[in-house]
């Protein structure tokens, strides 16, 4: 595993564990709409290194573990960090915008950055196939993109769970746009390999 991915993993584990132990630390750095509206913009980034529980942390870090090296191999380590942080920021910003009328809204987790990295990897490697424990048959990356976006939009509209779907969508958009800014030729490469 790449050094650049390991650094992000370690930062998430360290900050999240501190947040598990110290509620005051968690409350100071978690994303809160009202606090951001009052100028505490650091929460847009700091909240991404906090997680609500071990399962939340584990799921995000496993996804980053599996897909981070693809992005590093294609773009390089420093640009991987740039894509990750840009996705974190775009996920947080979109989450804040989408929930702007909910002054009580709070969020934590690396999901925006992780989804951005996942979508960046799928953009750079359009031939990639994904398999899941609950669905062991590998599916093409482009089909996963369609299904994931449909599920995310449904989750945003239904609001039946505590998942930050809006941050996921913002992170996906950030990951794709940042990757295309760095390497514009990716789009034609992707469409060239995806059956239409």
Short mmCIF file of C-alpha atoms in Angstrom, two decimals, residues 6-144:
data_model
loop_
_atom_site.label_atom_id
_atom_site.label_comp_id
_atom_site.label_asym_id
_atom_site.label_seq_id
_atom_site.Cartn_x
_atom_site.Cartn_y
_atom_site.Cartn_z
CA UNK A 6 -1.27 5.12 4.72
CA UNK A 7 -0.90 8.74 5.91
CA UNK A 8 -4.61 9.43 5.28
CA UNK A 9 -5.57 6.18 7.00
CA UNK A 10 -3.44 6.95 10.06
CA UNK A 11 -4.80 10.52 10.30
CA UNK A 12 -8.39 9.26 10.18
CA UNK A 13 -7.82 6.55 12.77
CA UNK A 14 -5.92 8.85 15.15
CA UNK A 15 -8.40 11.75 15.02
CA UNK A 16 -11.45 9.46 15.11
CA UNK A 17 -10.18 7.56 18.16
CA UNK A 18 -9.54 10.84 19.94
CA UNK A 19 -13.10 11.85 19.07
CA UNK A 20 -14.44 8.55 20.44
CA UNK A 21 -12.73 9.22 23.78
CA UNK A 22 -13.28 12.98 24.09
CA UNK A 23 -16.77 14.26 23.33
CA UNK A 24 -15.60 17.88 23.66
CA UNK A 25 -13.00 17.27 20.92
CA UNK A 26 -15.63 15.66 18.70
CA UNK A 27 -18.07 18.54 19.22
CA UNK A 28 -15.37 21.14 18.47
CA UNK A 29 -14.46 19.69 15.06
CA UNK A 30 -17.63 17.96 13.78
CA UNK A 31 -19.55 19.61 10.93
CA UNK A 32 -22.38 21.72 12.31
CA UNK A 33 -24.44 23.91 9.99
CA UNK A 34 -24.96 26.65 12.57
CA UNK A 35 -21.26 26.78 13.52
CA UNK A 36 -20.19 27.01 9.87
CA UNK A 37 -22.72 29.76 9.24
CA UNK A 38 -21.04 31.58 12.14
CA UNK A 39 -17.63 31.35 10.45
CA UNK A 40 -16.12 28.11 11.78
CA UNK A 41 -15.11 26.98 8.28
CA UNK A 42 -12.36 24.66 9.53
CA UNK A 43 -15.14 22.16 10.30
CA UNK A 44 -15.56 21.60 6.55
CA UNK A 45 -12.25 19.69 6.64
CA UNK A 46 -11.85 18.65 10.29
CA UNK A 47 -15.18 16.81 10.36
CA UNK A 48 -13.92 14.44 7.66
CA UNK A 49 -11.33 12.97 10.04
CA UNK A 50 -13.97 12.19 12.69
CA UNK A 51 -16.31 9.19 12.65
CA UNK A 52 -19.34 8.37 14.77
CA UNK A 53 -18.25 4.82 15.62
CA UNK A 54 -15.75 2.08 14.77
CA UNK A 55 -17.92 0.54 12.05
CA UNK A 56 -18.25 3.91 10.31
CA UNK A 57 -14.48 4.38 10.45
CA UNK A 58 -13.75 0.82 9.32
CA UNK A 59 -16.07 0.97 6.30
CA UNK A 60 -14.58 4.25 5.06
CA UNK A 61 -10.98 3.15 5.60
CA UNK A 62 -11.51 -0.20 3.88
CA UNK A 63 -12.90 1.57 0.82
CA UNK A 64 -9.94 3.96 0.84
CA UNK A 65 -7.57 1.01 1.29
CA UNK A 66 -8.97 -0.79 -1.77
CA UNK A 67 -9.15 2.19 -4.14
CA UNK A 68 -6.56 4.70 -2.94
CA UNK A 69 -3.62 2.99 -4.65
CA UNK A 70 -5.39 3.10 -8.02
CA UNK A 71 -5.52 6.89 -7.77
CA UNK A 72 -1.93 7.08 -6.56
CA UNK A 73 -0.74 4.88 -9.43
CA UNK A 74 -2.48 7.03 -12.03
CA UNK A 75 -2.02 10.57 -10.67
CA UNK A 76 0.83 10.27 -8.17
CA UNK A 77 0.84 10.64 -4.40
CA UNK A 78 0.60 14.42 -4.06
CA UNK A 79 -2.26 14.62 -6.55
CA UNK A 80 -3.98 11.78 -4.69
CA UNK A 81 -3.92 13.97 -1.58
CA UNK A 82 -5.23 16.89 -3.64
CA UNK A 83 -8.10 14.81 -5.06
CA UNK A 84 -8.93 13.43 -1.62
CA UNK A 85 -9.01 16.85 0.09
CA UNK A 86 -10.87 18.48 -2.80
CA UNK A 87 -13.48 15.72 -2.55
CA UNK A 88 -13.71 16.18 1.23
CA UNK A 89 -14.28 19.90 0.75
CA UNK A 90 -16.79 19.52 -2.08
CA UNK A 91 -18.66 16.88 -0.08
CA UNK A 92 -18.84 19.12 2.98
CA UNK A 93 -19.81 22.20 0.97
CA UNK A 94 -22.58 20.39 -0.87
CA UNK A 95 -23.80 18.82 2.38
CA UNK A 96 -23.94 22.27 4.00
CA UNK A 97 -25.72 23.75 0.98
CA UNK A 98 -28.25 20.93 0.73
CA UNK A 99 -29.05 21.08 4.46
CA UNK A 100 -28.66 24.85 4.85
CA UNK A 101 -32.13 25.27 6.40
CA UNK A 102 -31.49 22.66 9.10
CA UNK A 103 -29.62 24.55 11.81
CA UNK A 104 -29.38 21.33 13.89
CA UNK A 105 -27.71 19.34 11.09
CA UNK A 106 -24.38 17.71 11.98
CA UNK A 107 -22.12 15.37 10.03
CA UNK A 108 -18.86 13.50 10.43
CA UNK A 109 -16.84 11.08 8.37
CA UNK A 110 -14.42 10.73 5.49
CA UNK A 111 -17.15 9.61 3.09
CA UNK A 112 -16.94 12.65 0.80
CA UNK A 113 -13.20 12.14 0.30
CA UNK A 114 -13.51 8.37 0.04
CA UNK A 115 -16.30 8.49 -2.55
CA UNK A 116 -14.31 11.10 -4.48
CA UNK A 117 -11.30 8.76 -4.56
CA UNK A 118 -13.52 5.83 -5.57
CA UNK A 119 -15.03 7.79 -8.47
CA UNK A 120 -11.59 9.07 -9.48
CA UNK A 121 -10.33 5.47 -9.60
CA UNK A 122 -13.32 4.36 -11.68
CA UNK A 123 -12.75 7.27 -14.05
CA UNK A 124 -9.05 6.47 -14.46
CA UNK A 125 -9.66 2.71 -14.81
CA UNK A 126 -12.98 2.32 -16.68
CA UNK A 127 -12.38 -1.39 -17.19
CA UNK A 128 -12.44 -1.99 -13.41
CA UNK A 129 -15.06 -4.36 -12.00
CA UNK A 130 -16.35 -4.31 -8.44
CA UNK A 131 -17.55 -7.19 -6.29
CA UNK A 132 -19.28 -7.04 -2.93
CA UNK A 133 -19.74 -9.48 -0.06
CA UNK A 134 -23.52 -9.34 -0.37
CA UNK A 135 -23.34 -9.49 -4.20
CA UNK A 136 -20.29 -11.61 -5.11
CA UNK A 137 -20.69 -11.28 -8.91
CA UNK A 138 -18.37 -8.48 -10.14
CA UNK A 139 -20.16 -5.63 -11.92
CA UNK A 140 -18.60 -3.11 -14.33
CA UNK A 141 -17.49 0.18 -12.80
CA UNK A 142 -19.80 2.25 -15.01
CA UNK A 143 -22.81 0.22 -13.80
CA UNK A 144 -21.74 0.76 -10.19
#
